[in-house]
């Protein structure tokens, strides 16, 4: 697959911290759950737009390992939204919806707390995508994902498979959930905060960071293009001159 270029700077992988659903709802005197419902609509639009423009890798931060701290009702609402998204995804893949024709969707993170029913829907969608003859856009949905958890998980797997051996950067990378994928070139955060919140800690070592005050439900393909344009004028040096 050819590299996408924004201006002169190549971009293979964009990742998004989809933040601000709660504030979006609060501004409208709606419950936080309404913000999450609106947020899922944005997520689906951005996935479709990324497929349309042929972005090679898109990673979306949907639920962090710390988000379990939220009230039980909010957490179960988010799990229900994931479940209904999975139903839509499975049927879109089955009907060979043109939007998803060249897309491979994966769920990355510790999925063990999800119900067996949800894990089955994830397995079905991922298997379906793996069988496609041609993939142009890889979509990663980070769910119950934590950058620290990912590293600890990788190191433990390495130790159990390579007793007594020392780990190096290449070996560690190959045990991450994101093994085999290019590091994100650009990390976008909506909602205005300037932090990583435990997202892609290993992979983001040289990512360009872009924060926008736009709340996730208001984010659009146009906002995405603005982020891509801002990225294209960055100067990346990777420690060189
Ligand atoms: C992002 O929106 C969605 C998740 C973290 C699951 P928030 O729910 O964090 O919204 P704010 O930050 O409270 O506005
Ligand atoms: C980051 O947002 C996690 C996701 C978008 C899934 P949070 O709302 O959880 O982050 P903090 O608490 O503001 O750092
Ligand atoms: Mg938030």
mmCIF file of C-alpha atoms and ligand atoms in Angstrom:
data_model
loop_
_atom_site.group_PDB
_atom_site.id
_atom_site.type_symbol
_atom_site.label_atom_id
_atom_site.label_comp_id
_atom_site.label_asym_id
_atom_site.label_seq_id
_atom_site.Cartn_x
_atom_site.Cartn_y
_atom_site.Cartn_z
ATOM 1 C CA UNK A 1 0.000 0.000 0.000
ATOM 2 C CA UNK A 2 1.357 3.407 -0.965
ATOM 3 C CA UNK A 3 2.176 5.819 1.812
ATOM 4 C CA UNK A 4 -0.229 8.700 2.252
ATOM 5 C CA UNK A 5 1.434 12.069 2.067
ATOM 6 C CA UNK A 6 0.069 15.172 3.699
ATOM 7 C CA UNK A 7 2.024 17.957 2.098
ATOM 8 C CA UNK A 8 5.560 16.610 2.060
ATOM 9 C CA UNK A 9 5.478 14.584 5.266
ATOM 10 C CA UNK A 10 4.553 10.885 5.020
ATOM 11 C CA UNK A 11 1.795 9.681 7.301
ATOM 12 C CA UNK A 12 0.980 6.005 7.699
ATOM 13 C CA UNK A 13 -0.611 5.890 11.138
ATOM 14 C CA UNK A 14 -2.898 8.378 12.906
ATOM 15 C CA UNK A 15 -4.161 7.699 16.427
ATOM 16 C CA UNK A 16 -6.916 9.552 18.264
ATOM 17 C CA UNK A 17 -7.693 10.057 21.947
ATOM 18 C CA UNK A 18 -11.438 10.531 21.614
ATOM 19 C CA UNK A 19 -12.144 12.772 24.611
ATOM 20 C CA UNK A 20 -14.870 15.208 25.642
ATOM 21 C CA UNK A 21 -18.118 13.231 25.382
ATOM 22 C CA UNK A 22 -19.119 14.063 28.966
ATOM 23 C CA UNK A 23 -18.471 17.793 28.546
ATOM 24 C CA UNK A 24 -20.384 17.808 25.252
ATOM 25 C CA UNK A 25 -23.417 16.347 27.062
ATOM 26 C CA UNK A 26 -23.054 18.687 30.044
ATOM 27 C CA UNK A 27 -23.105 21.740 27.759
ATOM 28 C CA UNK A 28 -26.475 20.534 26.500
ATOM 29 C CA UNK A 29 -27.810 19.599 29.963
ATOM 30 C CA UNK A 30 -27.899 15.966 28.839
ATOM 31 C CA UNK A 31 -26.704 12.892 30.760
ATOM 32 C CA UNK A 32 -23.096 11.812 30.060
ATOM 33 C CA UNK A 33 -24.483 8.718 28.349
ATOM 34 C CA UNK A 34 -25.938 10.946 25.592
ATOM 35 C CA UNK A 35 -22.415 12.253 24.989
ATOM 36 C CA UNK A 36 -21.146 8.706 24.563
ATOM 37 C CA UNK A 37 -23.949 7.880 22.105
ATOM 38 C CA UNK A 38 -23.038 10.976 20.057
ATOM 39 C CA UNK A 39 -19.355 10.027 20.375
ATOM 40 C CA UNK A 40 -19.932 6.605 18.819
ATOM 41 C CA UNK A 41 -21.589 8.299 15.830
ATOM 42 C CA UNK A 42 -18.450 10.403 15.373
ATOM 43 C CA UNK A 43 -16.253 7.315 15.720
ATOM 44 C CA UNK A 44 -18.126 5.550 12.938
ATOM 45 C CA UNK A 45 -17.920 8.642 10.706
ATOM 46 C CA UNK A 46 -14.160 8.943 11.253
ATOM 47 C CA UNK A 47 -13.609 5.229 10.533
ATOM 48 C CA UNK A 48 -15.589 5.596 7.298
ATOM 49 C CA UNK A 49 -13.728 8.764 6.330
ATOM 50 C CA UNK A 50 -10.339 7.130 6.996
ATOM 51 C CA UNK A 51 -11.291 4.210 4.751
ATOM 52 C CA UNK A 52 -12.443 6.647 2.093
ATOM 53 C CA UNK A 53 -9.172 8.581 2.042
ATOM 54 C CA UNK A 54 -7.116 5.379 2.256
ATOM 55 C CA UNK A 55 -5.386 6.115 5.568
ATOM 56 C CA UNK A 56 -3.243 3.040 6.199
ATOM 57 C CA UNK A 57 -3.571 2.791 10.003
ATOM 58 C CA UNK A 58 -6.118 4.425 12.305
ATOM 59 C CA UNK A 59 -6.074 3.790 16.053
ATOM 60 C CA UNK A 60 -8.910 4.945 18.292
ATOM 61 C CA UNK A 61 -8.710 5.081 22.085
ATOM 62 C CA UNK A 62 -12.167 3.954 23.188
ATOM 63 C CA UNK A 63 -11.739 2.824 26.821
ATOM 64 C CA UNK A 64 -8.675 2.967 29.056
ATOM 65 C CA UNK A 65 -7.604 0.578 31.810
ATOM 66 C CA UNK A 66 -8.376 3.489 34.187
ATOM 67 C CA UNK A 67 -11.914 4.105 32.879
ATOM 68 C CA UNK A 68 -13.228 1.300 35.146
ATOM 69 C CA UNK A 69 -12.988 3.908 37.935
ATOM 70 C CA UNK A 70 -16.097 5.610 36.575
ATOM 71 C CA UNK A 71 -19.550 5.034 38.114
ATOM 72 C CA UNK A 72 -20.855 1.537 37.416
ATOM 73 C CA UNK A 73 -23.780 2.916 35.407
ATOM 74 C CA UNK A 74 -21.447 4.815 33.051
ATOM 75 C CA UNK A 75 -19.170 1.781 32.583
ATOM 76 C CA UNK A 76 -22.101 -0.514 31.802
ATOM 77 C CA UNK A 77 -23.474 2.105 29.387
ATOM 78 C CA UNK A 78 -20.117 2.140 27.569
ATOM 79 C CA UNK A 79 -20.051 -1.672 27.405
ATOM 80 C CA UNK A 80 -23.585 -1.652 25.970
ATOM 81 C CA UNK A 81 -22.488 0.854 23.332
ATOM 82 C CA UNK A 82 -19.557 -1.380 22.386
ATOM 83 C CA UNK A 83 -21.937 -4.322 22.149
ATOM 84 C CA UNK A 84 -24.330 -2.536 19.801
ATOM 85 C CA UNK A 85 -21.407 -1.227 17.737
ATOM 86 C CA UNK A 86 -20.186 -4.827 17.369
ATOM 87 C CA UNK A 87 -23.630 -5.871 16.089
ATOM 88 C CA UNK A 88 -23.514 -3.150 13.438
ATOM 89 C CA UNK A 89 -19.927 -4.018 12.538
ATOM 90 C CA UNK A 90 -20.644 -7.740 12.120
ATOM 91 C CA UNK A 91 -23.611 -7.037 9.865
ATOM 92 C CA UNK A 92 -21.706 -4.460 7.783
ATOM 93 C CA UNK A 93 -18.871 -6.911 7.256
ATOM 94 C CA UNK A 94 -21.302 -9.713 6.365
ATOM 95 C CA UNK A 95 -23.228 -7.608 3.857
ATOM 96 C CA UNK A 96 -19.882 -6.542 2.296
ATOM 97 C CA UNK A 97 -20.719 -2.884 2.850
ATOM 98 C CA UNK A 98 -18.514 -0.943 0.380
ATOM 99 C CA UNK A 99 -17.293 1.410 3.127
ATOM 100 C CA UNK A 100 -15.675 -1.492 4.992
ATOM 101 C CA UNK A 101 -14.628 -3.475 1.931
ATOM 102 C CA UNK A 102 -10.882 -2.820 2.284
ATOM 103 C CA UNK A 103 -10.848 -2.326 6.064
ATOM 104 C CA UNK A 104 -9.452 -4.627 8.733
ATOM 105 C CA UNK A 105 -10.807 -3.872 12.203
ATOM 106 C CA UNK A 106 -8.978 -5.111 15.297
ATOM 107 C CA UNK A 107 -9.604 -4.650 19.010
ATOM 108 C CA UNK A 108 -6.455 -4.143 21.047
ATOM 109 C CA UNK A 109 -6.195 -4.205 24.814
ATOM 110 C CA UNK A 110 -6.984 -6.647 27.588
ATOM 111 C CA UNK A 111 -10.307 -8.010 26.387
ATOM 112 C CA UNK A 112 -10.636 -10.642 29.137
ATOM 113 C CA UNK A 113 -13.183 -8.635 31.219
ATOM 114 C CA UNK A 114 -15.612 -8.498 28.262
ATOM 115 C CA UNK A 115 -18.517 -10.932 28.122
ATOM 116 C CA UNK A 116 -18.042 -14.119 26.145
ATOM 117 C CA UNK A 117 -20.713 -12.888 23.738
ATOM 118 C CA UNK A 118 -18.785 -9.681 23.001
ATOM 119 C CA UNK A 119 -15.464 -11.488 22.652
ATOM 120 C CA UNK A 120 -17.113 -13.836 20.192
ATOM 121 C CA UNK A 121 -18.396 -10.911 18.085
ATOM 122 C CA UNK A 122 -14.881 -9.434 18.125
ATOM 123 C CA UNK A 123 -13.366 -12.783 17.077
ATOM 124 C CA UNK A 124 -15.907 -13.121 14.250
ATOM 125 C CA UNK A 125 -15.226 -9.584 12.928
ATOM 126 C CA UNK A 126 -11.445 -9.988 13.141
ATOM 127 C CA UNK A 127 -11.513 -13.402 11.437
ATOM 128 C CA UNK A 128 -13.746 -11.991 8.719
ATOM 129 C CA UNK A 129 -11.295 -9.123 8.113
ATOM 130 C CA UNK A 130 -8.292 -11.471 8.061
ATOM 131 C CA UNK A 131 -9.891 -13.415 5.225
ATOM 132 C CA UNK A 132 -10.238 -10.355 2.968
ATOM 133 C CA UNK A 133 -8.160 -10.504 -0.199
ATOM 134 C CA UNK A 134 -7.082 -6.866 0.037
ATOM 135 C CA UNK A 135 -6.666 -4.558 3.033
ATOM 136 C CA UNK A 136 -6.070 -0.845 2.592
ATOM 137 C CA UNK A 137 -7.012 0.540 6.008
ATOM 138 C CA UNK A 138 -6.188 -1.059 9.358
ATOM 139 C CA UNK A 139 -8.446 0.183 12.138
ATOM 140 C CA UNK A 140 -7.413 -0.509 15.730
ATOM 141 C CA UNK A 141 -9.937 0.050 18.479
ATOM 142 C CA UNK A 142 -8.084 0.302 21.789
ATOM 143 C CA UNK A 143 -10.453 -1.044 24.427
ATOM 144 C CA UNK A 144 -9.472 -1.673 28.036
ATOM 145 C CA UNK A 145 -6.120 -0.521 26.725
ATOM 146 C CA UNK A 146 -3.355 0.946 28.868
ATOM 147 C CA UNK A 147 0.167 1.724 27.673
ATOM 148 C CA UNK A 148 1.657 0.453 30.938
ATOM 149 C CA UNK A 149 -0.518 -2.664 30.892
ATOM 150 C CA UNK A 150 0.575 -3.344 27.318
ATOM 151 C CA UNK A 151 4.280 -3.179 28.256
ATOM 152 C CA UNK A 152 3.888 -5.349 31.371
ATOM 153 C CA UNK A 153 1.878 -7.875 29.392
ATOM 154 C CA UNK A 154 4.579 -7.936 26.668
ATOM 155 C CA UNK A 155 7.446 -8.382 29.146
ATOM 156 C CA UNK A 156 5.652 -11.209 30.952
ATOM 157 C CA UNK A 157 4.984 -13.044 27.709
ATOM 158 C CA UNK A 158 8.601 -12.584 26.665
ATOM 159 C CA UNK A 159 9.863 -13.968 29.998
ATOM 160 C CA UNK A 160 7.628 -17.008 29.882
ATOM 161 C CA UNK A 161 8.644 -17.830 26.307
ATOM 162 C CA UNK A 162 12.348 -16.951 26.704
ATOM 163 C CA UNK A 163 13.369 -17.920 30.260
ATOM 164 C CA UNK A 164 16.718 -16.466 31.321
ATOM 165 C CA UNK A 165 17.071 -14.218 28.246
ATOM 166 C CA UNK A 166 17.398 -10.415 28.274
ATOM 167 C CA UNK A 167 14.802 -8.356 26.436
ATOM 168 C CA UNK A 168 15.740 -5.679 23.882
ATOM 169 C CA UNK A 169 13.682 -3.022 22.088
ATOM 170 C CA UNK A 170 12.993 -5.144 19.040
ATOM 171 C CA UNK A 171 11.876 -8.137 21.110
ATOM 172 C CA UNK A 172 9.678 -5.992 23.350
ATOM 173 C CA UNK A 173 8.026 -4.346 20.311
ATOM 174 C CA UNK A 174 7.232 -7.762 18.902
ATOM 175 C CA UNK A 175 5.232 -8.722 22.020
ATOM 176 C CA UNK A 176 3.081 -5.581 22.154
ATOM 177 C CA UNK A 177 -0.597 -5.542 21.159
ATOM 178 C CA UNK A 178 0.547 -3.273 18.296
ATOM 179 C CA UNK A 179 3.325 -5.625 17.138
ATOM 180 C CA UNK A 180 4.031 -5.376 13.427
ATOM 181 C CA UNK A 181 2.333 -2.008 12.976
ATOM 182 C CA UNK A 182 4.162 1.248 12.300
ATOM 183 C CA UNK A 183 4.332 3.628 15.278
ATOM 184 C CA UNK A 184 1.754 6.419 15.119
ATOM 185 C CA UNK A 185 3.027 9.416 13.165
ATOM 186 C CA UNK A 186 0.337 11.636 14.636
ATOM 187 C CA UNK A 187 -1.634 11.471 17.881
ATOM 188 C CA UNK A 188 -4.702 13.696 17.994
ATOM 189 C CA UNK A 189 -6.465 14.480 21.270
ATOM 190 C CA UNK A 190 -9.900 16.094 21.284
ATOM 191 C CA UNK A 191 -11.359 17.879 24.319
ATOM 192 C CA UNK A 192 -8.341 20.152 24.817
ATOM 193 C CA UNK A 193 -6.218 18.264 27.354
ATOM 194 C CA UNK A 194 -2.463 18.022 26.725
ATOM 195 C CA UNK A 195 -1.780 14.560 28.063
ATOM 196 C CA UNK A 196 -1.414 10.987 26.880
ATOM 197 C CA UNK A 197 -3.579 9.368 29.617
ATOM 198 C CA UNK A 198 -1.742 6.034 29.322
ATOM 199 C CA UNK A 199 -2.177 5.772 25.536
ATOM 200 C CA UNK A 200 0.541 4.200 23.307
ATOM 201 C CA UNK A 201 3.369 4.948 25.740
ATOM 202 C CA UNK A 202 5.940 2.839 23.923
ATOM 203 C CA UNK A 203 4.790 3.561 20.378
ATOM 204 C CA UNK A 204 4.481 7.345 20.796
ATOM 205 C CA UNK A 205 8.195 7.998 21.420
ATOM 206 C CA UNK A 206 8.448 10.108 18.250
ATOM 207 C CA UNK A 207 4.789 10.791 17.454
ATOM 208 C CA UNK A 208 3.682 14.303 16.639
ATOM 209 C CA UNK A 209 1.046 15.473 19.116
ATOM 210 C CA UNK A 210 -1.989 17.580 18.178
ATOM 211 C CA UNK A 211 -4.572 18.744 20.678
ATOM 212 C CA UNK A 212 -7.836 20.422 19.720
ATOM 213 C CA UNK A 213 -10.463 21.957 22.001
ATOM 214 C CA UNK A 214 -13.191 20.419 19.812
ATOM 215 C CA UNK A 215 -15.142 17.876 21.864
ATOM 216 C CA UNK A 216 -15.244 14.399 20.336
ATOM 217 C CA UNK A 217 -18.956 14.409 19.316
ATOM 218 C CA UNK A 218 -18.289 17.646 17.366
ATOM 219 C CA UNK A 219 -15.176 16.286 15.630
ATOM 220 C CA UNK A 220 -15.689 15.823 11.877
ATOM 221 C CA UNK A 221 -13.783 14.815 8.750
ATOM 222 C CA UNK A 222 -13.062 18.549 8.366
ATOM 223 C CA UNK A 223 -11.521 18.651 11.870
ATOM 224 C CA UNK A 224 -9.524 15.548 10.992
ATOM 225 C CA UNK A 225 -8.214 17.255 7.853
ATOM 226 C CA UNK A 226 -7.201 20.280 9.938
ATOM 227 C CA UNK A 227 -5.133 17.980 12.156
ATOM 228 C CA UNK A 228 -3.546 16.330 9.102
ATOM 229 C CA UNK A 229 -2.705 19.746 7.656
ATOM 230 C CA UNK A 230 -1.120 20.867 10.939
ATOM 231 C CA UNK A 231 0.919 17.636 10.969
ATOM 232 C CA UNK A 232 2.148 18.226 7.429
ATOM 233 C CA UNK A 233 4.003 21.378 8.473
ATOM 234 C CA UNK A 234 5.817 19.751 11.416
ATOM 235 C CA UNK A 235 9.527 19.154 11.292
ATOM 236 C CA UNK A 236 10.398 15.637 12.472
ATOM 237 C CA UNK A 237 14.004 15.020 13.375
ATOM 238 C CA UNK A 238 13.992 11.751 15.366
ATOM 239 C CA UNK A 239 16.981 12.983 17.322
ATOM 240 C CA UNK A 240 18.979 13.917 14.242
ATOM 241 C CA UNK A 241 19.694 17.367 12.887
HETATM 242 C C1 LIG B 1 -14.231 10.165 26.309
HETATM 243 O O1 LIG B 1 -15.056 11.129 26.836
HETATM 244 C C2 LIG B 1 -14.851 8.791 26.355
HETATM 245 C C3 LIG B 1 -14.183 7.864 27.279
HETATM 246 C C4 LIG B 1 -13.129 8.139 27.998
HETATM 247 C C5 LIG B 1 -14.750 6.535 27.387
HETATM 248 P P1 LIG B 1 -15.153 11.425 28.386
HETATM 249 O O2 LIG B 1 -16.248 10.584 28.960
HETATM 250 O O3 LIG B 1 -13.858 11.281 29.070
HETATM 251 O O4 LIG B 1 -15.609 12.940 28.375
HETATM 252 P P2 LIG B 1 -15.137 14.098 29.345
HETATM 253 O O5 LIG B 1 -13.646 14.142 29.302
HETATM 254 O O6 LIG B 1 -15.667 13.761 30.700
HETATM 255 O O7 LIG B 1 -15.770 15.331 28.771
HETATM 256 C C1 LIG B 2 -8.665 9.146 27.858
HETATM 257 O O1 LIG B 2 -9.663 9.978 28.309
HETATM 258 C C2 LIG B 2 -9.238 7.787 27.548
HETATM 259 C C3 LIG B 2 -10.088 7.694 26.376
HETATM 260 C C4 LIG B 2 -10.381 8.657 25.555
HETATM 261 C C5 LIG B 2 -10.619 6.379 26.121
HETATM 262 P P1 LIG B 2 -9.965 10.183 29.871
HETATM 263 O O2 LIG B 2 -11.107 11.132 29.946
HETATM 264 O O3 LIG B 2 -10.142 8.872 30.539
HETATM 265 O O4 LIG B 2 -8.604 10.841 30.374
HETATM 266 P P2 LIG B 2 -8.285 11.752 31.637
HETATM 267 O O5 LIG B 2 -8.932 11.089 32.821
HETATM 268 O O6 LIG B 2 -8.882 13.103 31.375
HETATM 269 O O7 LIG B 2 -6.799 11.819 31.705
HETATM 270 MG MG1 LIG B 3 -12.323 12.573 29.433
#
